PDB file of C-alpha atoms and ligand atoms in Angstrom:
ATOM      1  CA  MET A  27      -0.028   9.884 -16.382  1.00 91.00           C
ATOM      2  CA  VAL A  28       0.100  12.894 -14.305  1.00 96.00           C
ATOM      3  CA  ASP A  29       2.503  15.532 -14.964  1.00 96.00           C
ATOM      4  CA  TRP A  30       3.812  16.106 -11.280  1.00 97.00           C
ATOM      5  CA  ASN A  31       5.881  19.461 -12.597  1.00 96.00           C
ATOM      6  CA  GLU A  32       2.816  20.727 -13.532  1.00 96.00           C
ATOM      7  CA  TRP A  33       0.912  19.474 -10.877  1.00 96.00           C
ATOM      8  CA  HIS A  34       3.131  21.714  -8.331  1.00 96.00           C
ATOM      9  CA  LYS A  35       1.621  24.557 -10.025  1.00 95.00           C
ATOM     10  CA  ASN A  36      -1.062  24.374  -7.655  1.00 95.00           C
ATOM     11  CA  TYR A  37       0.987  25.636  -4.483  1.00 97.00           C
ATOM     12  CA  ALA A  38       1.100  29.225  -6.234  1.00 96.00           C
ATOM     13  CA  ASP A  39      -2.673  29.741  -4.781  1.00 97.00           C
ATOM     14  CA  PRO A  40      -2.334  30.553  -1.938  1.00 95.00           C
ATOM     15  CA  ASP A  41      -5.841  29.628  -0.786  1.00 94.00           C
ATOM     16  CA  SER A  42      -6.141  26.112  -2.545  1.00 95.00           C
ATOM     17  CA  GLU A  43      -6.541  22.740  -0.419  1.00 96.00           C
ATOM     18  CA  ILE A  44      -3.233  21.810  -1.702  1.00 97.00           C
ATOM     19  CA  SER A  45      -1.619  25.383  -0.713  1.00 98.00           C
ATOM     20  CA  SER A  46      -3.378  24.616   3.303  1.00 98.00           C
ATOM     21  CA  ARG A  47      -2.070  21.041   3.412  1.00 98.00           C
ATOM     22  CA  LEU A  48       1.534  22.418   3.151  1.00 98.00           C
ATOM     23  CA  LEU A  49       0.837  24.433   6.189  1.00 98.00           C
ATOM     24  CA  ALA A  50      -0.413  21.725   8.171  1.00 98.00           C
ATOM     25  CA  VAL A  51       2.339  19.396   6.859  1.00 98.00           C
ATOM     26  CA  ARG A  52       4.846  22.019   7.770  1.00 98.00           C
ATOM     27  CA  ARG A  53       3.473  22.615  11.142  1.00 98.00           C
ATOM     28  CA  LEU A  54       3.176  19.370  11.770  1.00 98.00           C
ATOM     29  CA  LEU A  55       6.940  18.403  10.940  1.00 98.00           C
ATOM     30  CA  ALA A  56       8.223  21.271  12.874  1.00 98.00           C
ATOM     31  CA  GLY A  57       6.419  19.745  15.647  1.00 98.00           C
ATOM     32  CA  ALA A  58       8.244  15.981  14.856  1.00 98.00           C
ATOM     33  CA  LEU A  59      12.021  18.061  14.454  1.00 98.00           C
ATOM     34  CA  GLU A  60      11.445  19.644  17.853  1.00 98.00           C
ATOM     35  CA  ARG A  61      10.619  15.831  19.247  1.00 97.00           C
ATOM     36  CA  ALA A  62      13.859  14.784  17.812  1.00 98.00           C
ATOM     37  CA  PRO A  63      17.050  15.339  18.661  1.00 98.00           C
ATOM     38  CA  SER A  64      19.267  18.094  17.164  1.00 98.00           C
ATOM     39  CA  PRO A  65      20.341  17.602  14.151  1.00 98.00           C
ATOM     40  CA  ALA A  66      17.207  15.189  13.235  1.00 98.00           C
ATOM     41  CA  THR A  67      17.567  12.441  10.532  1.00 98.00           C
ATOM     42  CA  VAL A  68      14.653  13.361   7.791  1.00 98.00           C
ATOM     43  CA  ILE A  69      13.717  11.015   4.985  1.00 99.00           C
ATOM     44  CA  SER A  70      11.204  12.393   2.507  1.00 99.00           C
ATOM     45  CA  LEU A  71       9.792  10.024   0.218  1.00 98.00           C
ATOM     46  CA  CYS A  72       8.356  11.336  -2.904  1.00 98.00           C
ATOM     47  CA  SER A  73       9.308  14.880  -2.135  1.00 98.00           C
ATOM     48  CA  GLY A  74       8.766  16.963  -4.986  1.00 98.00           C
ATOM     49  CA  ASP A  75      10.667  20.021  -5.015  1.00 98.00           C
ATOM     50  CA  GLY A  76      10.995  19.586  -1.223  1.00 98.00           C
ATOM     51  CA  ARG A  77       8.815  23.065  -0.399  1.00 98.00           C
ATOM     52  CA  ASP A  78       7.531  21.199   2.735  1.00 98.00           C
ATOM     53  CA  ILE A  79      10.824  20.966   4.978  1.00 98.00           C
ATOM     54  CA  ARG A  80      12.923  23.759   2.366  1.00 97.00           C
ATOM     55  CA  VAL A  81      10.622  25.782   3.658  1.00 97.00           C
ATOM     56  CA  LEU A  82      10.308  25.249   7.344  1.00 98.00           C
ATOM     57  CA  LEU A  83      13.986  25.629   7.919  1.00 97.00           C
ATOM     58  CA  ALA A  84      14.770  28.534   6.089  1.00 95.00           C
ATOM     59  CA  GLU A  85      12.061  30.136   8.415  1.00 95.00           C
ATOM     60  CA  ARG A  86      13.125  27.975  11.314  1.00 95.00           C
ATOM     61  CA  PRO A  87      17.138  27.960  11.206  1.00 92.00           C
ATOM     62  CA  ASN A  88      16.774  26.859  14.453  1.00 95.00           C
ATOM     63  CA  LEU A  89      15.730  24.039  13.389  1.00 97.00           C
ATOM     64  CA  ARG A  90      18.543  21.888  12.301  1.00 97.00           C
ATOM     65  CA  VAL A  91      18.350  18.632  10.086  1.00 98.00           C
ATOM     66  CA  HIS A  92      20.521  15.781   8.369  1.00 98.00           C
ATOM     67  CA  ALA A  93      17.632  15.219   5.654  1.00 98.00           C
ATOM     68  CA  ARG A  94      17.086  12.681   2.324  1.00 98.00           C
ATOM     69  CA  LEU A  95      14.510  13.918  -0.595  1.00 98.00           C
ATOM     70  CA  VAL A  96      13.714  11.472  -2.377  1.00 98.00           C
ATOM     71  CA  GLU A  97      12.315  12.148  -6.147  1.00 98.00           C
ATOM     72  CA  PHE A  98      11.677  10.776  -9.681  1.00 98.00           C
ATOM     73  CA  ASP A  99      11.177  13.998 -11.602  1.00 98.00           C
ATOM     74  CA  ASP A 100      14.621  15.444 -12.432  1.00 98.00           C
ATOM     75  CA  ARG A 101      12.825  19.259 -13.115  1.00 98.00           C
ATOM     76  CA  LEU A 102      11.481  19.019  -9.127  1.00 98.00           C
ATOM     77  CA  VAL A 103      14.877  17.944  -8.187  1.00 98.00           C
ATOM     78  CA  ALA A 104      16.296  21.201 -10.026  1.00 98.00           C
ATOM     79  CA  ALA A 105      13.728  23.516  -8.801  1.00 98.00           C
ATOM     80  CA  GLY A 106      14.472  21.986  -5.167  1.00 98.00           C
ATOM     81  CA  ARG A 107      18.629  21.816  -5.385  1.00 98.00           C
ATOM     82  CA  SER A 108      18.508  25.578  -7.021  1.00 98.00           C
ATOM     83  CA  ALA A 109      15.616  27.071  -4.053  1.00 97.00           C
ATOM     84  CA  LEU A 110      18.299  25.306  -1.262  1.00 97.00           C
ATOM     85  CA  ALA A 111      21.380  27.323  -3.152  1.00 96.00           C
ATOM     86  CA  ALA A 112      19.286  30.384  -3.042  1.00 96.00           C
ATOM     87  CA  THR A 113      18.434  30.659   0.738  1.00 94.00           C
ATOM     88  CA  GLY A 114      21.662  28.966   1.461  1.00 93.00           C
ATOM     89  CA  THR A 115      19.925  25.929   3.746  1.00 94.00           C
ATOM     90  CA  GLU A 116      22.410  23.251   4.594  1.00 94.00           C
ATOM     91  CA  GLY A 117      21.050  19.756   5.818  1.00 97.00           C
ATOM     92  CA  ILE A 118      19.186  19.063   3.029  1.00 98.00           C
ATOM     93  CA  GLU A 119      19.986  16.504   0.101  1.00 98.00           C
ATOM     94  CA  PHE A 120      18.092  15.610  -3.340  1.00 98.00           C
ATOM     95  CA  VAL A 121      18.266  12.464  -4.483  1.00 98.00           C
ATOM     96  CA  GLN A 122      16.918  11.527  -7.748  1.00 98.00           C
ATOM     97  CA  ALA A 123      15.595   7.839  -7.702  1.00 98.00           C
ATOM     98  CA  ASP A 124      12.557   5.969  -7.224  1.00 98.00           C
ATOM     99  CA  ALA A 125      11.683   6.702  -3.821  1.00 98.00           C
ATOM    100  CA  ALA A 126       9.945   3.168  -3.204  1.00 98.00           C
ATOM    101  CA  ASP A 127      13.353   1.099  -3.430  1.00 98.00           C
ATOM    102  CA  MET A 128      14.478   0.496   0.389  1.00 98.00           C
ATOM    103  CA  GLN A 129      18.540   0.879  -1.356  1.00 98.00           C
ATOM    104  CA  ASN A 130      18.060   4.705  -1.087  1.00 98.00           C
ATOM    105  CA  TYR A 131      17.747   4.259   3.110  1.00 98.00           C
ATOM    106  CA  ALA A 132      20.123   1.888   3.774  1.00 97.00           C
ATOM    107  CA  ASP A 133      22.310   4.613   5.411  1.00 97.00           C
ATOM    108  CA  MET A 134      19.706   6.644   6.519  1.00 96.00           C
ATOM    109  CA  ALA A 135      17.161   3.954   8.127  1.00 98.00           C
ATOM    110  CA  PRO A 136      16.238   4.487  11.080  1.00 98.00           C
ATOM    111  CA  ALA A 137      15.471   8.182  10.835  1.00 98.00           C
ATOM    112  CA  ASP A 138      13.927  10.646  13.458  1.00 98.00           C
ATOM    113  CA  VAL A 139      11.431  11.975  11.194  1.00 99.00           C
ATOM    114  CA  LEU A 140       9.331   9.802   7.916  1.00 98.00           C
ATOM    115  CA  LEU A 141       7.346  12.029   5.469  1.00 98.00           C
ATOM    116  CA  ILE A 142       4.989  10.305   3.349  1.00 99.00           C
ATOM    117  CA  ALA A 143       3.202  13.400   1.648  1.00 98.00           C
ATOM    118  CA  GLY A 144       1.141  13.391  -1.443  1.00 98.00           C
ATOM    119  CA  ILE A 145       1.754   9.070  -1.454  1.00 98.00           C
ATOM    120  CA  PHE A 146      -1.518   7.655  -0.247  1.00 98.00           C
ATOM    121  CA  GLY A 147      -3.577   8.954  -2.728  1.00 98.00           C
ATOM    122  CA  ASN A 148      -2.120   7.834  -5.821  1.00 98.00           C
ATOM    123  CA  ILE A 149      -1.081   4.125  -4.639  1.00 98.00           C
ATOM    124  CA  THR A 150      -2.932   1.131  -4.266  1.00 98.00           C
ATOM    125  CA  ASP A 151      -4.374   0.479  -1.005  1.00 98.00           C
ATOM    126  CA  GLU A 152      -2.310  -2.653  -0.812  1.00 98.00           C
ATOM    127  CA  ASP A 153       1.024  -0.650  -1.647  1.00 98.00           C
ATOM    128  CA  VAL A 154      -0.466   2.121   1.263  1.00 98.00           C
ATOM    129  CA  PHE A 155      -0.515  -0.625   4.013  1.00 98.00           C
ATOM    130  CA  ASN A 156       2.840  -2.159   2.609  1.00 98.00           C
ATOM    131  CA  THR A 157       4.226   1.458   2.967  1.00 98.00           C
ATOM    132  CA  ILE A 158       2.713   1.830   6.641  1.00 98.00           C
ATOM    133  CA  ASP A 159       4.643  -2.048   7.272  1.00 98.00           C
ATOM    134  CA  HIS A 160       7.789  -0.587   6.535  1.00 98.00           C
ATOM    135  CA  SER A 161       7.255   2.546   8.060  1.00 98.00           C
ATOM    136  CA  SER A 162       8.710   0.559  11.217  1.00 97.00           C
ATOM    137  CA  GLN A 163      11.795  -0.089   9.438  1.00 98.00           C
ATOM    138  CA  LEU A 164      12.564   3.540   8.570  1.00 98.00           C
ATOM    139  CA  VAL A 165      11.764   5.190  11.295  1.00 98.00           C
ATOM    140  CA  LYS A 166      13.424   5.261  15.070  1.00 98.00           C
ATOM    141  CA  PRO A 167      11.707   4.177  18.172  1.00 98.00           C
ATOM    142  CA  GLY A 168      10.675   7.788  19.517  1.00 98.00           C
ATOM    143  CA  GLY A 169      10.825   8.752  16.149  1.00 98.00           C
ATOM    144  CA  SER A 170       7.615  10.290  13.730  1.00 98.00           C
ATOM    145  CA  VAL A 171       6.137   9.693  10.677  1.00 98.00           C
ATOM    146  CA  LEU A 172       3.921  12.129   8.646  1.00 99.00           C
ATOM    147  CA  TRP A 173       1.383  11.155   5.858  1.00 99.00           C
ATOM    148  CA  THR A 174      -1.393  12.732   3.949  1.00 98.00           C
ATOM    149  CA  ARG A 175      -4.270  11.041   2.299  1.00 98.00           C
ATOM    150  CA  GLY A 176      -7.625  13.136   0.885  1.00 98.00           C
ATOM    151  CA  ARG A 177     -10.855  11.611   2.280  1.00 98.00           C
ATOM    152  CA  ARG A 178     -12.737  10.945  -1.562  1.00 95.00           C
ATOM    153  CA  SER A 179     -14.839   8.270  -0.370  1.00 95.00           C
ATOM    154  CA  PRO A 180     -13.786   5.528  -0.139  1.00 94.00           C
ATOM    155  CA  ASP A 181     -12.023   7.158   2.723  1.00 98.00           C
ATOM    156  CA  LEU A 182      -9.090   4.837   3.434  1.00 98.00           C
ATOM    157  CA  THR A 183      -8.014   7.072   6.529  1.00 98.00           C
ATOM    158  CA  PRO A 184      -9.658   4.625   9.474  1.00 98.00           C
ATOM    159  CA  ALA A 185      -7.902   2.042   8.104  1.00 98.00           C
ATOM    160  CA  ILE A 186      -4.592   3.987   7.498  1.00 98.00           C
ATOM    161  CA  ARG A 187      -4.831   5.029  11.096  1.00 98.00           C
ATOM    162  CA  GLU A 188      -5.755   2.031  12.519  1.00 98.00           C
ATOM    163  CA  ARG A 189      -2.529   0.316  10.061  1.00 98.00           C
ATOM    164  CA  PHE A 190      -0.339   2.469  11.815  1.00 98.00           C
ATOM    165  CA  ALA A 191      -1.870   1.845  14.948  1.00 98.00           C
ATOM    166  CA  GLU A 192      -0.974  -2.154  14.707  1.00 98.00           C
ATOM    167  CA  ALA A 193       2.842  -1.233  13.101  1.00 98.00           C
ATOM    168  CA  GLY A 194       3.816   0.282  16.579  1.00 98.00           C
ATOM    169  CA  PHE A 195       3.075   3.803  15.885  1.00 98.00           C
ATOM    170  CA  GLU A 196       0.435   5.726  18.591  1.00 98.00           C
ATOM    171  CA  GLN A 197      -1.085   8.476  17.072  1.00 98.00           C
ATOM    172  CA  VAL A 198      -0.027  12.559  17.454  1.00 98.00           C
ATOM    173  CA  GLU A 199      -2.344  14.466  15.642  1.00 98.00           C
ATOM    174  CA  PHE A 200      -5.134  14.090  12.779  1.00 98.00           C
ATOM    175  CA  VAL A 201      -5.695  17.087  11.044  1.00 98.00           C
ATOM    176  CA  ALA A 202      -9.210  16.569   8.829  1.00 98.00           C
ATOM    177  CA  PRO A 203     -10.726  20.335   8.571  1.00 98.00           C
ATOM    178  CA  PRO A 204     -14.205  19.183   7.979  1.00 97.00           C
ATOM    179  CA  ASP A 205     -14.873  21.805   4.770  1.00 96.00           C
ATOM    180  CA  MET A 206     -11.726  19.814   3.515  1.00 97.00           C
ATOM    181  CA  VAL A 207     -10.949  16.768   2.027  1.00 98.00           C
ATOM    182  CA  PHE A 208      -7.252  16.412   3.095  1.00 98.00           C
ATOM    183  CA  THR A 209      -5.801  14.979   6.043  1.00 98.00           C
ATOM    184  CA  VAL A 210      -2.621  14.950   7.337  1.00 98.00           C
ATOM    185  CA  GLY A 211      -0.989  12.397  10.013  1.00 98.00           C
ATOM    186  CA  CYS A 212       1.108  12.221  12.500  1.00 98.00           C
ATOM    187  CA  HIS A 213       2.035   9.593  14.254  1.00 98.00           C
ATOM    188  CA  ARG A 214       4.966   8.355  17.096  1.00 98.00           C
ATOM    189  CA  PHE A 215       6.554   4.588  16.386  1.00 98.00           C
ATOM    190  CA  VAL A 216       6.694   3.475  20.425  1.00 98.00           C
ATOM    191  CA  GLY A 217       7.167  -0.214  19.108  1.00 97.00           C
ATOM    192  CA  ALA A 218      10.604  -1.761  18.645  1.00 96.00           C
ATOM    193  CA  GLY A 219      13.131  -0.751  15.782  1.00 93.00           C
ATOM    194  CA  GLN A 220      13.085  -3.496  12.520  1.00 93.00           C
ATOM    195  CA  PRO A 221      16.399  -4.844  10.545  1.00 95.00           C
ATOM    196  CA  LEU A 222      15.857  -2.837   7.054  1.00 97.00           C
ATOM    197  CA  THR A 223      14.741  -4.972   4.102  1.00 98.00           C
ATOM    198  CA  VAL A 224      16.978  -3.443   1.587  1.00 97.00           C
ATOM    199  CA  HIS A 225      15.628  -5.004  -1.303  1.00 97.00           C
ATOM    200  CA  ASP A 226      11.745  -4.411  -0.686  1.00 98.00           C
ATOM    201  CA  HIS A 227       9.687  -2.204  -3.220  1.00 98.00           C
ATOM    202  CA  LEU A 228       7.194   0.198  -1.402  1.00 98.00           C
ATOM    203  CA  PHE A 229       4.498   1.217  -3.716  1.00 98.00           C
ATOM    204  CA  THR A 230       3.974   2.240  -7.450  1.00 98.00           C
ATOM    205  CA  PHE A 231       2.520   5.205  -8.513  1.00 98.00           C
ATOM    206  CA  ILE A 232      -0.808   4.654 -10.481  1.00 97.00           C
ATOM    207  CA  ARG A 233      -1.439   8.280 -11.243  1.00 89.00           C
TER     208      ARG A 233
HETATM  209  C1  SAM B 307       1.344  14.278  -5.427  1.00 52.53           C
HETATM  210  S1  SAM B 307       3.291  14.707  -5.123  1.00 52.53           S
HETATM  211  C2  SAM B 307       3.807  14.903  -3.988  1.00 52.53           C
HETATM  212  C3  SAM B 307       5.323  16.063  -3.539  1.00 52.53           C
HETATM  213  C4  SAM B 307       5.564  16.002  -2.583  1.00 52.53           C
HETATM  214  N1  SAM B 307       5.585  15.429  -1.247  1.00 52.53           N
HETATM  215  C5  SAM B 307       4.429  17.528  -2.338  1.00 52.53           C
HETATM  216  O1  SAM B 307       3.707  16.993  -0.699  1.00 52.53           O
HETATM  217  O2  SAM B 307       4.288  18.850  -2.704  1.00 52.53           O
HETATM  218  C6  SAM B 307       3.933  13.695  -5.937  1.00 52.53           C
HETATM  219  C7  SAM B 307       5.297  13.264  -5.965  1.00 52.53           C
HETATM  220  O3  SAM B 307       5.794  11.716  -6.184  1.00 52.53           O
HETATM  221  C8  SAM B 307       6.594  11.926  -7.205  1.00 52.53           C
HETATM  222  N2  SAM B 307       6.777  10.227  -7.945  1.00 52.53           N
HETATM  223  C9  SAM B 307       6.142   9.807  -8.310  1.00 52.53           C
HETATM  224  N3  SAM B 307       6.509   8.251  -8.318  1.00 52.53           N
HETATM  225  C10 SAM B 307       7.797   8.509  -7.408  1.00 52.53           C
HETATM  226  C11 SAM B 307       8.418   7.161  -7.161  1.00 52.53           C
HETATM  227  N4  SAM B 307       8.693   6.000  -7.600  1.00 52.53           N
HETATM  228  N5  SAM B 307       9.903   7.520  -6.275  1.00 52.53           N
HETATM  229  C12 SAM B 307       9.739   9.162  -6.561  1.00 52.53           C
HETATM  230  N6  SAM B 307       9.260   9.978  -6.710  1.00 52.53           N
HETATM  231  C13 SAM B 307       7.526   9.277  -6.970  1.00 52.53           C
HETATM  232  C14 SAM B 307       5.940  12.606  -8.324  1.00 52.53           C
HETATM  233  O4  SAM B 307       7.279  13.213  -9.198  1.00 52.53           O
HETATM  234  C15 SAM B 307       6.077  13.499  -7.686  1.00 52.53           C
HETATM  235  O5  SAM B 307       6.703  14.874  -7.435  1.00 52.53           O
END
């Protein structure tokens, strides 16, 4: 299985694909927060050390949030919390838990923004679609979901975009640089809100 703490060290290279993806996530996240009421409620599944939203807020203190970042790895949670303390960034809480467990969101959902970064390439296709189907419970009507997925064969991104459409989301932007494998999608929820099925489990990592 992947050591996710080690994996985060790839971000140290600013020319890496993962660093380019991070910049795209931050840009789309900024747009989603600008469209949302302030402070915006944000749920981040498998947040790692939270460097997408954490750094964005440190750079753009006008963006105010009430964010819950759910991450399993205690080292990444500790790193994220100490970085928050160092910058004095407010409004972000880390929860060390299984992000696939819907109970983590019972008092937060539906949120203005749902972040699903670094998950869809690490779970089965069935779990990808299960997570998309549950997004309509986690996002408010008018709110945004952001997701990432690589395009290595077989490219699942067309089916992911179609499934979001079927779940009531319209595409805002799809970032897919021709010279890189990563993609980042942003969709707005235009459907009707759904009650939270708190005992459901969204996915299991297979890497
Ligand atoms: C590819 S990394 C992505 C991290 C972050 N979202 C990013 O884009 O930088 C996947 C993360 O999911 C975490 N993870 C894996 N399974 C998890 C679970 N069931 N609940 C919470 N976190 C999980 C890993 O520890 C790792 O930090």
